[in-house]
PDB file of C-alpha atoms in Angstrom:
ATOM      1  CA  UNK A 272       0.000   0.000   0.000  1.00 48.00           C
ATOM      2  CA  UNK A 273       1.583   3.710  -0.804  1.00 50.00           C
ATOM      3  CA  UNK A 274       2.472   5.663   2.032  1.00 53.00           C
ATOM      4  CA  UNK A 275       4.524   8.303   0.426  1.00 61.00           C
ATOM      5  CA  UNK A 276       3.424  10.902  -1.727  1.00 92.00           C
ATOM      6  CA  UNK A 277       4.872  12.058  -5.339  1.00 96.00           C
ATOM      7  CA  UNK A 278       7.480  10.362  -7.021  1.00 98.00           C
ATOM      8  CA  UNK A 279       8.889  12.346 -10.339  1.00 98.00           C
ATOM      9  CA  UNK A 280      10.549  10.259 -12.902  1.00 99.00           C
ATOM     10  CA  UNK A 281      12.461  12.004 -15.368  1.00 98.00           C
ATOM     11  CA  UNK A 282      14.177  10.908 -18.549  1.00 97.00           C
ATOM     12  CA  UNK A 283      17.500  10.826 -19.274  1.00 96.00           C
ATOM     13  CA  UNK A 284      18.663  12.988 -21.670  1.00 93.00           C
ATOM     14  CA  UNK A 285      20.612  12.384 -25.445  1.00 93.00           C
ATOM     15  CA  UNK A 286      23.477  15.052 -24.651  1.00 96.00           C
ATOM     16  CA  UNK A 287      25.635  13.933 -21.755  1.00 98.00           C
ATOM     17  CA  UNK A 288      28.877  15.892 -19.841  1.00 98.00           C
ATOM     18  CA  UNK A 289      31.314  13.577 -21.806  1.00 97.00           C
ATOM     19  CA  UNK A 290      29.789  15.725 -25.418  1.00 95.00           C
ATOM     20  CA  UNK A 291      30.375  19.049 -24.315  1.00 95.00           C
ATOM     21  CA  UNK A 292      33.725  17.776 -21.618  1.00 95.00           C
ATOM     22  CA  UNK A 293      35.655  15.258 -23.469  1.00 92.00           C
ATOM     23  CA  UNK A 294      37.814  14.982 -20.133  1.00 93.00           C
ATOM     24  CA  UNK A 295      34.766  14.498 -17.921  1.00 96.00           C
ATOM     25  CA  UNK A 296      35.080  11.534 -15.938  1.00 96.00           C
ATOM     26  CA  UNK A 297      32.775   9.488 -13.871  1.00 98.00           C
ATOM     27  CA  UNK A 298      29.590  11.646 -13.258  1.00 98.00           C
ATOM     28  CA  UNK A 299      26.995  11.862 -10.896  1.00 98.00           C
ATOM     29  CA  UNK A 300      23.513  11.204 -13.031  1.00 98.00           C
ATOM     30  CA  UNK A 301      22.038  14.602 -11.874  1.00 97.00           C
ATOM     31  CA  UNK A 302      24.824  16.117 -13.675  1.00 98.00           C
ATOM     32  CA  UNK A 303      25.535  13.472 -16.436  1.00 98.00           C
ATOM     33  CA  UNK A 304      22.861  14.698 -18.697  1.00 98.00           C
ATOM     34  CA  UNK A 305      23.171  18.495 -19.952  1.00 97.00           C
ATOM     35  CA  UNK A 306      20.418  18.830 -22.407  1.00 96.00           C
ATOM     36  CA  UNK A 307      17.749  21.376 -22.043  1.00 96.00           C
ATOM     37  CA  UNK A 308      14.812  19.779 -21.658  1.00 96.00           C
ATOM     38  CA  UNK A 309      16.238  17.448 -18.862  1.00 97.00           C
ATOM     39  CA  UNK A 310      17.575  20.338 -16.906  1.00 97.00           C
ATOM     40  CA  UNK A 311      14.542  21.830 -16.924  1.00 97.00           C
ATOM     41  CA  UNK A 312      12.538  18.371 -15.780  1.00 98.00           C
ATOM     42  CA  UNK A 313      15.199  18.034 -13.057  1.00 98.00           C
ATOM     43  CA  UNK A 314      15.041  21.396 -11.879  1.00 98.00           C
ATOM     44  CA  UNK A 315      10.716  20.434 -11.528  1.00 98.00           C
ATOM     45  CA  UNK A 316      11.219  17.709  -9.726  1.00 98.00           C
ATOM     46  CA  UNK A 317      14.027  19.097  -7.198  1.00 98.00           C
ATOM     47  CA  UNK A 318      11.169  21.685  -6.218  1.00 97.00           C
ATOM     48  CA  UNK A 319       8.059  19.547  -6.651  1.00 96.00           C
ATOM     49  CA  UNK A 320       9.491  15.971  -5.800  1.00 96.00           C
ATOM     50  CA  UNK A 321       8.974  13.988  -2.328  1.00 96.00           C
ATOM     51  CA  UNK A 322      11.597  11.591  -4.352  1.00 98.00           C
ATOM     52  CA  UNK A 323      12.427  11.718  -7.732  1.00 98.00           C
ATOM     53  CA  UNK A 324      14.484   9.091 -10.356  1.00 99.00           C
ATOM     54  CA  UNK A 325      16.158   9.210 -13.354  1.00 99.00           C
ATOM     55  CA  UNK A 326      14.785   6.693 -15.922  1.00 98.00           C
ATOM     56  CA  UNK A 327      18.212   5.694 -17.994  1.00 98.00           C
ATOM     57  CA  UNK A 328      17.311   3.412 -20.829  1.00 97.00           C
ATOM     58  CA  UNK A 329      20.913   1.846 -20.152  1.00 98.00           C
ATOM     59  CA  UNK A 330      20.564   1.752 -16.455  1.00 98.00           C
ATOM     60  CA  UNK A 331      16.653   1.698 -15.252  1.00 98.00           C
ATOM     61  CA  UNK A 332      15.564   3.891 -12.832  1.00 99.00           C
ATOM     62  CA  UNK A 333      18.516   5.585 -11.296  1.00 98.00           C
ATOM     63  CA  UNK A 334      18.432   8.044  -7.997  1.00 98.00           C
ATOM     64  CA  UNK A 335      20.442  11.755  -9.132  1.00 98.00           C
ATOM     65  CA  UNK A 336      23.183  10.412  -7.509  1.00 98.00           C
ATOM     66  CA  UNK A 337      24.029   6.855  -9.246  1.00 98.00           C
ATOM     67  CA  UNK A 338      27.066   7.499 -11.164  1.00 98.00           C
ATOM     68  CA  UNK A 339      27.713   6.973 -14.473  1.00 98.00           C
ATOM     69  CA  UNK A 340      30.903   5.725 -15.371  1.00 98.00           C
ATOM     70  CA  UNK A 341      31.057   7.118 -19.179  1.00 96.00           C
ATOM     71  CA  UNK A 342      29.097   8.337 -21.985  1.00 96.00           C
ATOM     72  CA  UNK A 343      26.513   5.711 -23.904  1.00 96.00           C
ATOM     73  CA  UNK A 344      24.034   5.743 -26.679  1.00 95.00           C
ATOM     74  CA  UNK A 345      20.956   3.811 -25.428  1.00 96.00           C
ATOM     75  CA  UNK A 346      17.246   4.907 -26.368  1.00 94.00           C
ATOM     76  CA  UNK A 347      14.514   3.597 -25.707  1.00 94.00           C
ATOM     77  CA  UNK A 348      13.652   4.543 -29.452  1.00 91.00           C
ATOM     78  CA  UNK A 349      15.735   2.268 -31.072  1.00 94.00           C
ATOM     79  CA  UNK A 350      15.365  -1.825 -29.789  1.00 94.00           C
ATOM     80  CA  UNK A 351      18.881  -2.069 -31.447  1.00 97.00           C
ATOM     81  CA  UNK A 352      20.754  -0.383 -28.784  1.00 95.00           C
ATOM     82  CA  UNK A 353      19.611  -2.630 -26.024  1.00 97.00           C
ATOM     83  CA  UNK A 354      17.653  -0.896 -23.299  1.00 97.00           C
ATOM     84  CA  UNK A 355      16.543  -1.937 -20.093  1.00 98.00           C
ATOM     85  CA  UNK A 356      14.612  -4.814 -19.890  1.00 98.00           C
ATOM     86  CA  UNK A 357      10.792  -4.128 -18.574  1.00 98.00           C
ATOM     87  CA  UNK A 358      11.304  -7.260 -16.073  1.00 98.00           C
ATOM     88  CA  UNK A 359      14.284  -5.265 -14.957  1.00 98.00           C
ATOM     89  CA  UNK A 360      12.447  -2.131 -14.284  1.00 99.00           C
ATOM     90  CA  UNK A 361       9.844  -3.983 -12.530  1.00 98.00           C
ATOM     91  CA  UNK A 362      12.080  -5.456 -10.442  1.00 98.00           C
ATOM     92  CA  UNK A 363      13.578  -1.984  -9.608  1.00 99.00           C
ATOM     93  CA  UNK A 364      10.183  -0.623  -8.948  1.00 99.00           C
ATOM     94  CA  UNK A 365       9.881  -3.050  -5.856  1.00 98.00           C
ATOM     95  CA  UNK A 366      14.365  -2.658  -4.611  1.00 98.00           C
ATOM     96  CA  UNK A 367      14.464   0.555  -4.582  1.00 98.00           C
ATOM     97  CA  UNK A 368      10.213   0.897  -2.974  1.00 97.00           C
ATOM     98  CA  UNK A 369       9.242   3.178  -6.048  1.00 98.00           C
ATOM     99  CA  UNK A 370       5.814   1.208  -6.139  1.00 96.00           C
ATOM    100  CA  UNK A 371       5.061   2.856  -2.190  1.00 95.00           C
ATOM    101  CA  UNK A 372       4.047   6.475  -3.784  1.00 96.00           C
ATOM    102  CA  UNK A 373       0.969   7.134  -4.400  1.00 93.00           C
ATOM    103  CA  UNK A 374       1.181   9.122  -7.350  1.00 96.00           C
ATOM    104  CA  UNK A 375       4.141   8.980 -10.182  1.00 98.00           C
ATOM    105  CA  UNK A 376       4.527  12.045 -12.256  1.00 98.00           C
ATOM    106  CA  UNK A 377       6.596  11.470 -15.245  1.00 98.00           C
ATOM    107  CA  UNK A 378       7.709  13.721 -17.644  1.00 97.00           C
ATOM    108  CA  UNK A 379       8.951  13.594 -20.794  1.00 90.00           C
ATOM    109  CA  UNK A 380       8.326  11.946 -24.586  1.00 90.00           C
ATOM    110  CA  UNK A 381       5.855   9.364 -25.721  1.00 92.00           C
ATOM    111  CA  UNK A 382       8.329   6.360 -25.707  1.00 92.00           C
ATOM    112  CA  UNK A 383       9.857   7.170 -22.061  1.00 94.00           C
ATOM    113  CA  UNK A 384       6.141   7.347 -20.471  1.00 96.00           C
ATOM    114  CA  UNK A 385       4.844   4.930 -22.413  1.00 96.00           C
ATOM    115  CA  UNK A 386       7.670   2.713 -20.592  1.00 98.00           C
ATOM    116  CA  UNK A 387       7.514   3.629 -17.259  1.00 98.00           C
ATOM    117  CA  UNK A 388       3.697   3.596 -17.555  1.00 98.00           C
ATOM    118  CA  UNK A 389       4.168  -0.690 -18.454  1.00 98.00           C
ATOM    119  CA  UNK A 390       6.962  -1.183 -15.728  1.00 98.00           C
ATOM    120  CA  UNK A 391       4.157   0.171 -12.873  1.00 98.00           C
ATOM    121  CA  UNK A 392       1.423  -1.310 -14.542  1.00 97.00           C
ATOM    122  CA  UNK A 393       0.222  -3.671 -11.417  1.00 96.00           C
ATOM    123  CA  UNK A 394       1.191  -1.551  -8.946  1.00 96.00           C
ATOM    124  CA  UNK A 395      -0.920   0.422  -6.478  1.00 94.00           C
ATOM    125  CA  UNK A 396       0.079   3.908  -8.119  1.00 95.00           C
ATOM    126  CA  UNK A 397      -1.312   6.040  -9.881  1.00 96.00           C
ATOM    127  CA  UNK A 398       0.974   7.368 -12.956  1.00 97.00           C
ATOM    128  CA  UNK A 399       0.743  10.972 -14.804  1.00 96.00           C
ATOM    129  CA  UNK A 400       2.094  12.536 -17.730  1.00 97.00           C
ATOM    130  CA  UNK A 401       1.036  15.814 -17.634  1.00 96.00           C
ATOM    131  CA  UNK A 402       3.279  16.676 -20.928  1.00 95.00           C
ATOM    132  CA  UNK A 403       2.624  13.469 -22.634  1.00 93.00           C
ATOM    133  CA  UNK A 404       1.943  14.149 -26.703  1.00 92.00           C
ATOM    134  CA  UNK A 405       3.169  17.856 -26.378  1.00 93.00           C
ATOM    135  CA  UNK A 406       6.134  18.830 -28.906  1.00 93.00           C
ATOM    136  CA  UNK A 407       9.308  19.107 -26.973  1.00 92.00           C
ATOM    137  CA  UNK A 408       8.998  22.873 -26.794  1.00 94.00           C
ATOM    138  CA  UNK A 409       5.495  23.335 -25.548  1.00 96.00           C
ATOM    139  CA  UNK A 410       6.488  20.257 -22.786  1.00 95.00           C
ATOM    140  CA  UNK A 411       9.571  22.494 -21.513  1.00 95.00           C
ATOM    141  CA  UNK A 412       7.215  25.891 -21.262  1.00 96.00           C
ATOM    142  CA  UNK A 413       4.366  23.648 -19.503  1.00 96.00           C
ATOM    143  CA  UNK A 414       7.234  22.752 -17.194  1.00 97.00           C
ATOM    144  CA  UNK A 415       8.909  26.375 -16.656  1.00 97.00           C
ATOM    145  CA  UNK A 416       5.738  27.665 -16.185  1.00 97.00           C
ATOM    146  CA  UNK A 417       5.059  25.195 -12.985  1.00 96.00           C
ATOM    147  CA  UNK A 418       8.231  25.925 -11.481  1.00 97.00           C
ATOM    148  CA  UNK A 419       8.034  29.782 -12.242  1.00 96.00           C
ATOM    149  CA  UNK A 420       4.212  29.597 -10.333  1.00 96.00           C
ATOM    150  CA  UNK A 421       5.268  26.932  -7.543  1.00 94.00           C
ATOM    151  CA  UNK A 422       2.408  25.169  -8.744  1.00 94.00           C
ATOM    152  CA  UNK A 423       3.038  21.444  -9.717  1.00 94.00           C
ATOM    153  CA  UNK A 424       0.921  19.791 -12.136  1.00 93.00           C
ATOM    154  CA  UNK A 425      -2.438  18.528 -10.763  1.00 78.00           C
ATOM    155  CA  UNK A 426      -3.284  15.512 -12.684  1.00 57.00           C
TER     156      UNK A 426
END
């Protein structure tokens, strides 16, 4: 049964330290990925968050402070490059007592919610994807606009 409140879950990102810092070395996941729109999702659920993950499509669900050895190129996109296994999310879900929330807020693209959404499927949570189907762009205003009001999404 959930006893905790709001977990966010925010993707990783495509642009990592290790493109813009060839030298970078071992990296904390809250600073791994450098890309706009995660930024702005992180900086969402550091105000809005009772907990919040990282959902790596090499790694699963990752706290911000799981580091990452070096760069990688693994979507969830592309089947080719070997993502995360849904068993192995689920299995997260339960180690790491993501499934004792009562509501998940994720954020980000179709293919990211559309896989967290399966790995909870089961569990006593409710999930929401309160920028699910908007273009990048609109997503990261939607997003600004919470954290500029204080007002997290209500879904």
């Amino acid at each position: 049964m959930p006893v905790l409140s709001v977990l966010v879950v925010v993707p990783c990102g495509m642009r990592k330290i290790w493109d813009v810092d060839h030298g970078a070395g071992p990296t904390p996941a809250r600073n791994a990925y450098v890309g706009a729109p995660f930024k702005v999702n992180r900086r969402y659920a550091e105000k809005f968050a009772d907990r919040w993950v990282i959902l790596s499509a090499k790694y699963g669900f990752i706290d911000p402070d799981f580091i990452i050895p070096e760069n990688y190129d693994v979507t969830f996109k592309r089947p080719e490059t070997q993502p995360v296994s849904l068993g192995e999310l689920r299995r997260q879900i339960v180690e790491k007592g993501l499934n004792n929330f009562s509501k998940v807020v994720v954020l980000g693209g179709r293919d990211y919610v559309d896989v967290a959404r399966r790995a909870f499927e089961g569990f006593e949570v409710t999930v929401v994807a309160p920028t699910f189907g908007l273009p990048i762009g609109k997503a990261m205003k939607r997003v600004r606009k919470a954290i500029q009001d204080s007002v997290p999404f209500d879904c």
